[in-house]
Coordinates of C-alpha atoms in Angstrom, one line a residue:
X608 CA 170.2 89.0 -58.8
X609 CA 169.6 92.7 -58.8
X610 CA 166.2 94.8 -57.6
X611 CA 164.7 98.0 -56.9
X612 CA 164.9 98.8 -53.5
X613 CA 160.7 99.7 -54.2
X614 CA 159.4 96.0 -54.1
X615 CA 156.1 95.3 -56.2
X616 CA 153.2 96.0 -54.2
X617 CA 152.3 92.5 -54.7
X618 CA 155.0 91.6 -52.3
X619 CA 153.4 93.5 -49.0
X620 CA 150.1 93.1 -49.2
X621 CA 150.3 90.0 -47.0
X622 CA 152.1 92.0 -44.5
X623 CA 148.6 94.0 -43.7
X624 CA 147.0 91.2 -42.6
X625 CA 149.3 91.5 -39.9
X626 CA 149.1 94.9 -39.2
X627 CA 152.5 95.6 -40.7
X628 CA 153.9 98.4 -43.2
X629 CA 156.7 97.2 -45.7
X630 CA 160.3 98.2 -43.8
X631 CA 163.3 95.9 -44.6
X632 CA 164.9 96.0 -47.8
X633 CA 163.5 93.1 -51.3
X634 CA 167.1 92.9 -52.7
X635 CA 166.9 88.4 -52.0
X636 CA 166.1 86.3 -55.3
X637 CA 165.3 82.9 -55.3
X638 CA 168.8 81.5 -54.9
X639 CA 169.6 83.9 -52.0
X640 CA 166.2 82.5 -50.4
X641 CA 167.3 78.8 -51.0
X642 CA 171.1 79.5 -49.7
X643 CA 169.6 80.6 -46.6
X644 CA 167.6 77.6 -45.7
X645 CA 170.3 75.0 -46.8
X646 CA 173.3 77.4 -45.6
X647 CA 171.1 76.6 -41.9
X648 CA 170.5 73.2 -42.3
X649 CA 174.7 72.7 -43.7
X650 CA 175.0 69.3 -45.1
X651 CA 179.2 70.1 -43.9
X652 CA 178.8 71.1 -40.3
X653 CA 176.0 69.1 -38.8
X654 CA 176.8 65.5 -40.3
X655 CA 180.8 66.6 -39.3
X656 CA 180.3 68.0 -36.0
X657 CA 177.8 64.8 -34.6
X658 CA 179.1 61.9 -36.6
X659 CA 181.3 60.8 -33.9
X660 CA 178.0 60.9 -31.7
X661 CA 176.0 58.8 -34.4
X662 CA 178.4 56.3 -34.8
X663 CA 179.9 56.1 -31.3
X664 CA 176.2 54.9 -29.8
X665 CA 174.5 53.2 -32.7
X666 CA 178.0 52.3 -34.9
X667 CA 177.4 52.2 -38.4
X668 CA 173.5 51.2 -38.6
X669 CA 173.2 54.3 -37.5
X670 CA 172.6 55.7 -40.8
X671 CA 169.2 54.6 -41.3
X672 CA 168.2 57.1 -38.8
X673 CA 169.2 59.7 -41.7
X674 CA 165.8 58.7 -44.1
X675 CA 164.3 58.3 -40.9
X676 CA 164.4 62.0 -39.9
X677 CA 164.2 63.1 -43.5
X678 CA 160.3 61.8 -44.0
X679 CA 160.1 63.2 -40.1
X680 CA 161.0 66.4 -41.1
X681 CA 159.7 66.2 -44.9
X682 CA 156.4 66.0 -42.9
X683 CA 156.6 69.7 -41.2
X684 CA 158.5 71.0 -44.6
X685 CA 155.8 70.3 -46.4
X686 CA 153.4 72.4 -44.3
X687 CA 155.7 75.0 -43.7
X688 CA 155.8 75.1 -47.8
X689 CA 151.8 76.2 -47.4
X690 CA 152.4 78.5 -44.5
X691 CA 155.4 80.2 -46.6
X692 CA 153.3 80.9 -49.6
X693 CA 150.1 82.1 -47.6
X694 CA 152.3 84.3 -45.1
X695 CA 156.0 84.5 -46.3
X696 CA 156.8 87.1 -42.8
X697 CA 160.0 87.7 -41.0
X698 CA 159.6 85.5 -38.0
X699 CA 157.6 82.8 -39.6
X700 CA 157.3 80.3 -36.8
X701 CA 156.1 83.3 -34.3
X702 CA 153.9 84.6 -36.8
X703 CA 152.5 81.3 -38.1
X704 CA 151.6 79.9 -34.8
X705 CA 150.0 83.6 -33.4
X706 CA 147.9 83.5 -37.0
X707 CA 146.7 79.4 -36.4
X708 CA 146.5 79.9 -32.9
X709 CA 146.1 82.6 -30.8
X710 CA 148.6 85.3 -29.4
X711 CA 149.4 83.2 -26.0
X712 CA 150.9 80.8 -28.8
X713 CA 152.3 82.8 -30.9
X714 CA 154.6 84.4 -28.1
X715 CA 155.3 80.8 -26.6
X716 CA 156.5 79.7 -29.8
X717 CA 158.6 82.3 -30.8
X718 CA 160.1 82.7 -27.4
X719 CA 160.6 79.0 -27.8
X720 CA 162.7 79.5 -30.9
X721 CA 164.1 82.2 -30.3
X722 CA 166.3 80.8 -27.3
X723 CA 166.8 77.7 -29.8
X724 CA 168.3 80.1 -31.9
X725 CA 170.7 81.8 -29.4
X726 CA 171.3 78.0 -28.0
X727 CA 171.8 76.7 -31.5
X728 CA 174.5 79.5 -32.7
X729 CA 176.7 78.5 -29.6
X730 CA 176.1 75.1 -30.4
X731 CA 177.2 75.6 -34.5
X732 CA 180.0 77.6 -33.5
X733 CA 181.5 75.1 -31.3
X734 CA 182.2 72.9 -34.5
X735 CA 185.5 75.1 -35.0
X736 CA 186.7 73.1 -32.5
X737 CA 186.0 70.0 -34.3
X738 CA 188.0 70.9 -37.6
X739 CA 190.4 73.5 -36.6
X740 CA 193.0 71.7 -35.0
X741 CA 192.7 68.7 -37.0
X742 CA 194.1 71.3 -40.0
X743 CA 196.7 72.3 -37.3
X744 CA 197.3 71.8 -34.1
X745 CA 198.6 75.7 -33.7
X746 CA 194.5 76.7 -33.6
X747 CA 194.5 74.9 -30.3
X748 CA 195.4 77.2 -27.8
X749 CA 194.6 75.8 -24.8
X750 CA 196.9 73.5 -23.3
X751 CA 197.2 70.4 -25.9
X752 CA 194.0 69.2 -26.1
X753 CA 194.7 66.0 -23.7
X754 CA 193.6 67.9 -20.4
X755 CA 190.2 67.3 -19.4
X756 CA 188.7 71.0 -20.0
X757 CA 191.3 71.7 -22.6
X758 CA 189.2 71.0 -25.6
X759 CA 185.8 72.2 -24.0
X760 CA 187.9 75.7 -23.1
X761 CA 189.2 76.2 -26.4
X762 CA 186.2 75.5 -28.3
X763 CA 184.6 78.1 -26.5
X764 CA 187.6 80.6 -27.6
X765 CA 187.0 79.6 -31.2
X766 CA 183.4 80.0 -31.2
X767 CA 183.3 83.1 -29.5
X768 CA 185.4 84.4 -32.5
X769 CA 183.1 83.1 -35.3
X770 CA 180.0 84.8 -33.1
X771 CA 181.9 88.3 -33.4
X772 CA 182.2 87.9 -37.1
X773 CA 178.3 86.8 -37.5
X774 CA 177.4 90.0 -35.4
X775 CA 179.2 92.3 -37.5
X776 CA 177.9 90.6 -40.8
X777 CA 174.1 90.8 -39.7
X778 CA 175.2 94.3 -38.1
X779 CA 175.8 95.3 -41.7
X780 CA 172.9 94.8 -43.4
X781 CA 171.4 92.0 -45.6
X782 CA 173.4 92.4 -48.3
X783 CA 176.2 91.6 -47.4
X784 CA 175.1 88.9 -45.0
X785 CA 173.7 87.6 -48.6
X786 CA 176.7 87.6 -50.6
X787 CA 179.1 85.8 -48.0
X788 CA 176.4 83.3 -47.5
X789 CA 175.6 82.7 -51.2
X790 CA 179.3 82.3 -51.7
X791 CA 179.8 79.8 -48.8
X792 CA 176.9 78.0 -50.0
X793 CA 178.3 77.9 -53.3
X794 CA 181.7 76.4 -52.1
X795 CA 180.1 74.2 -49.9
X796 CA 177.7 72.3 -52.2
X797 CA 180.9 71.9 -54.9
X798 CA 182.9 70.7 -52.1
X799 CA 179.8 68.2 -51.0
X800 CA 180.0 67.1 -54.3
X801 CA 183.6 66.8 -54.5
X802 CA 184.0 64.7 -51.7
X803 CA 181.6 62.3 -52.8
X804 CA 183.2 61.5 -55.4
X805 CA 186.3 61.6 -53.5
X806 CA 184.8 58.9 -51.0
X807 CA 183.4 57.1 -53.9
X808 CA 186.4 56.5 -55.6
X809 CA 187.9 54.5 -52.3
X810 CA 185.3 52.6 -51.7
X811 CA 186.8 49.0 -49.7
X812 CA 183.8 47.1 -48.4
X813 CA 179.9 47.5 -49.6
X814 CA 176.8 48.8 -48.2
X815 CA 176.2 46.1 -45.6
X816 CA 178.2 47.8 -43.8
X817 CA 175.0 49.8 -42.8
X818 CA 173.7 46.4 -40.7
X819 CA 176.8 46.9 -38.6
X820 CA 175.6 48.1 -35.1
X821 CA 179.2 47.2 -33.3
X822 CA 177.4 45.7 -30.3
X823 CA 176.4 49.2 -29.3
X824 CA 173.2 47.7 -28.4
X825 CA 174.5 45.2 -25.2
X826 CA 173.4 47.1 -21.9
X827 CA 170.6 49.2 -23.5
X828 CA 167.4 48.9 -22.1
X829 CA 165.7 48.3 -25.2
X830 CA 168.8 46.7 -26.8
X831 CA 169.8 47.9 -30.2
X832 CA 166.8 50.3 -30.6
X833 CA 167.7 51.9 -27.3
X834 CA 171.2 52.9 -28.8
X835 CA 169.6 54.1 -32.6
X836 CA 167.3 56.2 -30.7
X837 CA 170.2 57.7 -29.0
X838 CA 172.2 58.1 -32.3
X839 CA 169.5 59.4 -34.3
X840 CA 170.4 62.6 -32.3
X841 CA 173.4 62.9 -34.9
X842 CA 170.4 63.1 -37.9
X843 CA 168.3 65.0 -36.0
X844 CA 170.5 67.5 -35.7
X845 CA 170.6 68.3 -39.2
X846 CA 167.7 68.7 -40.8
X847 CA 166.1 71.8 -39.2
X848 CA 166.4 75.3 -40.2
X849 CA 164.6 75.4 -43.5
X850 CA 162.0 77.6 -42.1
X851 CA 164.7 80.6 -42.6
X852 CA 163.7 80.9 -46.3
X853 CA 160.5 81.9 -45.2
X854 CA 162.0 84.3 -42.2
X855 CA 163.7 86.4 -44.7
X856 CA 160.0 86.9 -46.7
X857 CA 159.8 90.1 -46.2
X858 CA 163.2 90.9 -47.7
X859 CA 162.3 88.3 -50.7
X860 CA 161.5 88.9 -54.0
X861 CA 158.2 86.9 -54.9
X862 CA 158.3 85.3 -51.5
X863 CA 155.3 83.2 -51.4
X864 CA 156.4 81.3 -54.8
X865 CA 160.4 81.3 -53.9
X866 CA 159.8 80.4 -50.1
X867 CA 157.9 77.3 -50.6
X868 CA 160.5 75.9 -53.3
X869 CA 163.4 77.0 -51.3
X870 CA 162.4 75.8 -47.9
X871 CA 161.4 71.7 -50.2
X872 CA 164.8 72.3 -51.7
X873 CA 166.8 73.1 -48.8
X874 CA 166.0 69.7 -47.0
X875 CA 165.9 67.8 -49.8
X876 CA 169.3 68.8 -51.2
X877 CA 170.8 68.3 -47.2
X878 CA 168.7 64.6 -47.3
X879 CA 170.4 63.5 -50.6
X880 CA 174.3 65.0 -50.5
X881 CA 174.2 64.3 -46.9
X882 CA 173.3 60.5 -46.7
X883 CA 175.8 60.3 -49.6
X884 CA 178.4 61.6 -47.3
X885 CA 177.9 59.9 -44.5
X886 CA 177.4 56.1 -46.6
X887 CA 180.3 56.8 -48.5
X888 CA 182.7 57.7 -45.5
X889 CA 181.3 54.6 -43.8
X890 CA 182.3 51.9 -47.0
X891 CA 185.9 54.2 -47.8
X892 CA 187.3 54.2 -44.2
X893 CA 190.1 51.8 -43.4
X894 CA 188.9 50.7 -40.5
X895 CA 185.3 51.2 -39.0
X896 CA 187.2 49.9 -35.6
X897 CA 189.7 53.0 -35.5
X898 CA 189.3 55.1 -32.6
X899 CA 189.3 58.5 -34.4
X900 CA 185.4 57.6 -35.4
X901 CA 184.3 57.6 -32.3
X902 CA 186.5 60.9 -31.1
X903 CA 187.4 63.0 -34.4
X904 CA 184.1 61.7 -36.6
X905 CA 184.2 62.6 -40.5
X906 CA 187.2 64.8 -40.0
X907 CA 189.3 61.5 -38.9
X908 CA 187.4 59.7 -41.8
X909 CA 188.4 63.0 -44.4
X910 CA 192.1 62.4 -43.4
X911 CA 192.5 59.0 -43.4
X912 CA 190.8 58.4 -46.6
X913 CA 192.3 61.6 -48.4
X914 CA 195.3 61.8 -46.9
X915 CA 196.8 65.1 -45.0
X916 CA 197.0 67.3 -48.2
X917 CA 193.5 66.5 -49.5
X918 CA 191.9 65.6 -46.2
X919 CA 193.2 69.3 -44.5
X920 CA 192.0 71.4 -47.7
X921 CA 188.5 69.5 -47.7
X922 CA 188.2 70.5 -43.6
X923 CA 188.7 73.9 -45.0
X924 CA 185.6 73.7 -46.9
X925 CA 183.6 72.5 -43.8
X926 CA 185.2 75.4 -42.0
X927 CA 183.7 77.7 -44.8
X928 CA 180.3 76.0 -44.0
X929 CA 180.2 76.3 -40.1
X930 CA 180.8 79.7 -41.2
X931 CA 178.1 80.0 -43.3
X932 CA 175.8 77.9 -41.0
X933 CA 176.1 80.3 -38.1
X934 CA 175.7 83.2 -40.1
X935 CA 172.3 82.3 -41.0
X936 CA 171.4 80.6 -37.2
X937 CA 172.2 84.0 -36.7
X938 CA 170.1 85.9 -39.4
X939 CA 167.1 84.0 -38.7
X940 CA 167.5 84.9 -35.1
X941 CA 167.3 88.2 -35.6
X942 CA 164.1 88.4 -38.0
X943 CA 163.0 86.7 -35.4
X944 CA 163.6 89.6 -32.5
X945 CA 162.5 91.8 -35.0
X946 CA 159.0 89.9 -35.4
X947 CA 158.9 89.9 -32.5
X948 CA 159.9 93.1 -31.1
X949 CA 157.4 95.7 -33.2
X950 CA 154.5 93.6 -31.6
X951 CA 155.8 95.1 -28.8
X952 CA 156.5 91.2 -27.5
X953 CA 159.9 92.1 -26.2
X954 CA 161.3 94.0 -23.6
X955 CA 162.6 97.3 -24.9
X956 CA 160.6 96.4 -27.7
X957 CA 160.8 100.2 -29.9
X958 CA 164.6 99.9 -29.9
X959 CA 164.8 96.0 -30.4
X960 CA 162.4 97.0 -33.6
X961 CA 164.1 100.3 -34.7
X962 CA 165.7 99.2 -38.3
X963 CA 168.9 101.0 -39.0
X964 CA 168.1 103.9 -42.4
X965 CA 172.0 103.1 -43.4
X966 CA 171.9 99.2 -43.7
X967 CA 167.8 98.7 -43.8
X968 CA 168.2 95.9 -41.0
X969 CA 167.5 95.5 -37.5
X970 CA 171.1 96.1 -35.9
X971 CA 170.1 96.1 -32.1
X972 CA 169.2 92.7 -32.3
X973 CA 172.1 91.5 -33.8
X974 CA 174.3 92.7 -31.0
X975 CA 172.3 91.3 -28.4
X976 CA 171.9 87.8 -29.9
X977 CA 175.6 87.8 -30.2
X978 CA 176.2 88.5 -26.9
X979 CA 173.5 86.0 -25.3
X980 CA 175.4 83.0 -27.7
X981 CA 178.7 83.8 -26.2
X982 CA 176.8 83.4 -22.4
X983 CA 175.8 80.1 -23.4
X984 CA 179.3 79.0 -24.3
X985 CA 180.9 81.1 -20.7
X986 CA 178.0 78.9 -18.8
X987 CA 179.4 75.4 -20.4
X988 CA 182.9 76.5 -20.4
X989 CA 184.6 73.6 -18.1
X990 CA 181.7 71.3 -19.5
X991 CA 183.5 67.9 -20.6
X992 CA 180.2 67.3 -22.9
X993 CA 179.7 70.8 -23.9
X994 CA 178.9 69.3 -27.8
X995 CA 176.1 67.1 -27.3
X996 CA 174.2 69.0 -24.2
X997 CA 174.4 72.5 -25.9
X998 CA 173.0 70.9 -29.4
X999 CA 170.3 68.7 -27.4
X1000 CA 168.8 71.2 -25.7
X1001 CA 168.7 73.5 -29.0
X1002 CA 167.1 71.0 -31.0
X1003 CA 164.4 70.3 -28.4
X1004 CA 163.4 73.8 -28.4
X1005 CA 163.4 74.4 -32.0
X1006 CA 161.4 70.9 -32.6
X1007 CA 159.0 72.4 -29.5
X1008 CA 158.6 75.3 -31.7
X1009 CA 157.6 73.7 -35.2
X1010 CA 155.0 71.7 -32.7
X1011 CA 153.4 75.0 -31.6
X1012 CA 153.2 75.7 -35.3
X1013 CA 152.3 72.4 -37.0
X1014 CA 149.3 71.8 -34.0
X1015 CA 147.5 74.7 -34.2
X1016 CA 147.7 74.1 -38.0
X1017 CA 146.2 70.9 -37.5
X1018 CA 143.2 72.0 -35.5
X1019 CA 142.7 74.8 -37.9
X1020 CA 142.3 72.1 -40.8
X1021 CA 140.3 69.9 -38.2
X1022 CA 138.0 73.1 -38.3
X1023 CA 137.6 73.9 -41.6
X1024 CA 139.4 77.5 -40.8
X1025 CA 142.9 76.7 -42.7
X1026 CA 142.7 78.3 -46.6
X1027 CA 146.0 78.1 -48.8
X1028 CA 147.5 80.4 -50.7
X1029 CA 145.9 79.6 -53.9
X1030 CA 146.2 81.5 -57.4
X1031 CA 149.0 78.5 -58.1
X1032 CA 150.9 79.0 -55.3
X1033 CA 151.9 75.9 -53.4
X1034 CA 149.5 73.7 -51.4
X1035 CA 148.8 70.2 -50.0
X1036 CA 145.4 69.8 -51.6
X1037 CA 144.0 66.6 -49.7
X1038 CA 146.8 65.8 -48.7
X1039 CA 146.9 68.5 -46.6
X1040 CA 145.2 66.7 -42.8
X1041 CA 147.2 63.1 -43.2
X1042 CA 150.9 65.5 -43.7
X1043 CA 149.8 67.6 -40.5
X1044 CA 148.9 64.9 -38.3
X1045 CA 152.0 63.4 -39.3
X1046 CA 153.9 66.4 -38.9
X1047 CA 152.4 66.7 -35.5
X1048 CA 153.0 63.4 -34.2
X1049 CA 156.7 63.6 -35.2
X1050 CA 157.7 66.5 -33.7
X1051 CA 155.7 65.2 -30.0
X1052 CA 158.0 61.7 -30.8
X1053 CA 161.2 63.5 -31.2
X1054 CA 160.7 66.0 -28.4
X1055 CA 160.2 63.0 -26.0
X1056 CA 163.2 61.2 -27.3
X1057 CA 165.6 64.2 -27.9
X1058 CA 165.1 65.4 -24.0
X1059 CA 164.5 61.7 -22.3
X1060 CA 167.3 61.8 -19.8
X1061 CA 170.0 59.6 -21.0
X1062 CA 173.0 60.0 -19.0
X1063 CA 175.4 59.0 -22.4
X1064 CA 174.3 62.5 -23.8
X1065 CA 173.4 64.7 -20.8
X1066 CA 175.7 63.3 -17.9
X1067 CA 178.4 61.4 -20.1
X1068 CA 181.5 62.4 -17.6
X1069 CA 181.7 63.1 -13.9
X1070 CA 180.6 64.2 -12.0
X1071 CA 177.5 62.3 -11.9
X1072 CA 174.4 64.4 -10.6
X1073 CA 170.4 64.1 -11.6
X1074 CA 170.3 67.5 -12.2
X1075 CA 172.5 67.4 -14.7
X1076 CA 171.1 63.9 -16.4
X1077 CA 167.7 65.9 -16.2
X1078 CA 169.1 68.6 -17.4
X1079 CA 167.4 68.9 -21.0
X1080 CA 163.9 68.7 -19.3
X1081 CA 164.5 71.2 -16.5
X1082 CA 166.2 73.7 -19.0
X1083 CA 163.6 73.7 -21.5
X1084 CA 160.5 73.6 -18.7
X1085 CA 162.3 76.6 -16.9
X1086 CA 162.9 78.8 -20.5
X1087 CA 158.8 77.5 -21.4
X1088 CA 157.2 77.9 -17.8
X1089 CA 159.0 80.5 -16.6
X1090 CA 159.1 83.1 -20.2
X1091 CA 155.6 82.3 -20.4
X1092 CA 154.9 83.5 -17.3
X1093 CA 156.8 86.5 -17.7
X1094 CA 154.8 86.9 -20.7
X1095 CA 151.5 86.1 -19.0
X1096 CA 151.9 88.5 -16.5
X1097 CA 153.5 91.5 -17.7
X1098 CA 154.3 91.6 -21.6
X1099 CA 150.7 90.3 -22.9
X1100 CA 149.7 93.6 -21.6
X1101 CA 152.0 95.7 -23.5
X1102 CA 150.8 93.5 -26.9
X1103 CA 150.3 95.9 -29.8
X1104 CA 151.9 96.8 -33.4
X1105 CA 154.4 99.5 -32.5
X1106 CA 152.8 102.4 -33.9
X1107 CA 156.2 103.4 -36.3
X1108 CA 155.3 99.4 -37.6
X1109 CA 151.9 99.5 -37.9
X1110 CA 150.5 99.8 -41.7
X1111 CA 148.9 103.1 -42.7
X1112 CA 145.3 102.4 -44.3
X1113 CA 145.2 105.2 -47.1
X1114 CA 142.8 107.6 -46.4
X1115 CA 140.4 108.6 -49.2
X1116 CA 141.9 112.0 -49.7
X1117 CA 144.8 109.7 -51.0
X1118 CA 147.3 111.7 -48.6
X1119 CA 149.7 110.1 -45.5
X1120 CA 147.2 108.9 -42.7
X1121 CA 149.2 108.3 -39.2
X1122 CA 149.7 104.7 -38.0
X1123 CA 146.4 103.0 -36.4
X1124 CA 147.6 100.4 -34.3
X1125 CA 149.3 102.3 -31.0
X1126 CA 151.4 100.2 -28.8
X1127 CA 153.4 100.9 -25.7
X1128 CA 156.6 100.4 -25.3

């Protein structure tokens, strides 16, 4: 899709509610908006990087935590969908949460997701690991994979790479970033498709299979439920993300009509292809007791059902989507930096904001982000369980995030001071107060069981230390506590449109009036 780079005024004149003039560049249409919530969410990399997880704690019952998560998430989709078309804004969780709430938690949650995001771009790249050397064993590079940091250590080198090609990509400007992501999107979805088909057509036992929990249940606490809960991590994993369509408003054409259908689409799209993919691998396999499921996941279950030839060019296609995925962890990462930044909530805040006049994006922040995901994969570098404790603690901060959105939306409702979009755009109606308080009370369930500390996904391998069983909840209280107190005590003071950001009222002469809104830097 093609556009003037002037976008219609109708476009901005939600940004002056916030105090904002119109910077970044409308060039995204509505496919562009809906690659870059489901290119997030990646059907490929999320249900091939953790199915080994899923099915190693709750065996193959471990599917139904799929729907399970799916209405979980619908639940906060849906009022995203009504935040997206009342203020489709880069940054949309820390905008939509300092609108419903107040300032204090606005900054929380987006310095909330914005570690998530730094966390959760280590945490996609690492899936290289996963899929590279099952193509070929020449893309491990350290040592042979059977020496106890050897995987962990070359995961790291493989991610690191992907992160350097993300930075330059965002570094570059939306365009481009838009084009390699609609493509990989493009080849990801045929090759979802293909390969369920693929699965389909060697199909050797039927969907019982799915009341199959492999005794993963004996020695659980709460016996079988004990183990799902632990699985669902796999799931849970997934299907977040599909606030992105909404992050890149601003550089949206029609945003608060193509945000709300892109972000429904996005999930729904991941809930159906994925659950497809993950059923159908579960009744083709050859054996649901072969080790690989519980070590390789869906790449052991791609080769063994397809064979080498087919299996290795399908793992090319998830390669293209971890690709694709981390690109827009990435992009939405930065939007939300930028957000952040011109309300001069950042440190260094003017040049964090300052968008580049040759690529009309925000390149500072790209570099920075990049640099902050490859210290999160130095820090975990001789970590035996680098996978599941890098993705856990992303996940609980994004889901921690959505909360800080989805309960001041709720109180807002409670108080009669929540209006939609209107003029057709989408809305809950009455619906609106039973979907938030379920929204609400999902993400608060999740949050507990994501970070409850369970040594099989923080402490899996010795050594054996608390601190490291606990280390989900002490992580994620140290970013929240201490950033907040950061915040509390020396940026809240600083809090201000930067004045090159702020919108210009028109005078009534009709010429240039200066910005309004001063900030400090």
């Amino acid at each position: 899709m093609t556009a003037s780079d002037d976008a219609p005024p109708e476009d901005d004149t939600g940004l002056a509610e916030f105090g904002y003039r119109p910077e970044l560049q409308r060039t995204l249409g509505n496919f562009h908006t809906f690659a870059a919530g489901i290119s997030y969410i990646s059907i490929l990399t999320g249900t091939f990087q953790l199915f080994y997880f899923g099915y190693g704690h709750g065996g193959a019952a471990y599917w139904w935590s799929w729907p399970m998560v799916f209405v979980g998430q619908l639940m906060v989709a849906l009022c995203f969908a009504e935040l997206a078309a009342r203020h489709p804004v880069a940054g949309s969780v820390y905008n939509w949460a300092k609108k419903l709430g107040n300032p204090h938690i606005g900054w929380l949650a987006g310095w909330m997701m914005l570690v998530a995001s730094i966390v959760s771009l280590a945490a996609v790249a690492l899936a290289y690991q996963l899929t590279l050397p099952q193509i070929s064993t020449a893309f491990q590079f350290v040592g042979d994979g059977t020496g106890t940091y050897d995987t962990a250590t070359n995961a790291v080198l493989l991610a690191a790479a992907l992160i350097l090609f993300t930075t330059l990509v965002n570094a570059f400007g939306v365009k481009l970033m838009a084009r390699i992501n609609t493509a990989g999107v493009f080849v990801e979805l045929i090759a979802t498709v293909v390969l369920v088909v693929l699965f389909a057509v060697h199909i050797v036992r039927g969907p019982e299979v799915l009341l199959q929990t492999h005794h993963t249940g004996a020695g659980q606490h709460l016996g079988y439920v004990g183990a799902f809960l632990t699985a669902s991590l796999a799931s849970a994993y997934v299907m977040y993300g599909f606030d992105t369509a909404a992050s890149l408003g601003e550089e949206s054409l029609d945003p608060s009509r193509n945000a709300p259908r892109a972000i429904l689409r996005a999930l729904i799209a991941s809930f159906v292809l994925g659950g497809l993919v993950l059923l159908l691998a579960l009744m083709s396999v050859s054996s649901l007791d072969g080790k690989g499921l519980t070590t390789d996941g869906l790449q052991y279950v791609v080769l063994d059902v397809l064979g080498e030839t087919g299996g290795r060019a399908m793992l090319w296609c998830v390669l293209i989507a971890v690709t694709v995925c981390a690109l827009a962890v990435h992009t939405a990462a930065i939007r939300l930096a930028f957000a952040m930044a011109r309300d001069t909530n950042l440190p260094f805040a003017a040049r964090l904001a300052r968008v580049s006049p040759r690529f009309r994006t925000p390149v500072l922040p790209a570099v920075i982000i990049g640099v902050l995901a490859l210290a999160v994969l130095l820090l975990n570098i001789r970590q035996p369980q680098i996978f599941s404790v890098v993705t856990s603690i992303g996940i609980i901060m994004i889901y921690a995030a959505y909360l800080l959105v989805t309960a001041p939306m709720l109180v807002a409702r409670l108080r009669g001071r929540w209006r939609p979009a209107g003029g057709g755009r989408f809305g809950l109606g009455r619906w609106g107060l039973p979907v938030n308080l379920a929204a609400v009370l999902w993400g608060a369930a999740m949050i507990v069981n994501l970070a409850w500390p369970r040594a099989a996904v923080y402490n899996a391998a010795p050594p054996h230390h608390w601190y490291l069983r606990w280390g989900a909840v002490l992580f994620v209280g140290l970013v929240a506590v201490g950033g907040f107190a950061y915040y509390w005590c020396v940026q809240r003071h600083r809090t201000g449109v930067l004045a090159d950001h702020a919108a210009r009222p028109a005078p009534p002469d009709g010429t240039d009036a200066p910005a309004a809104v001063p900030a400090r830097d």
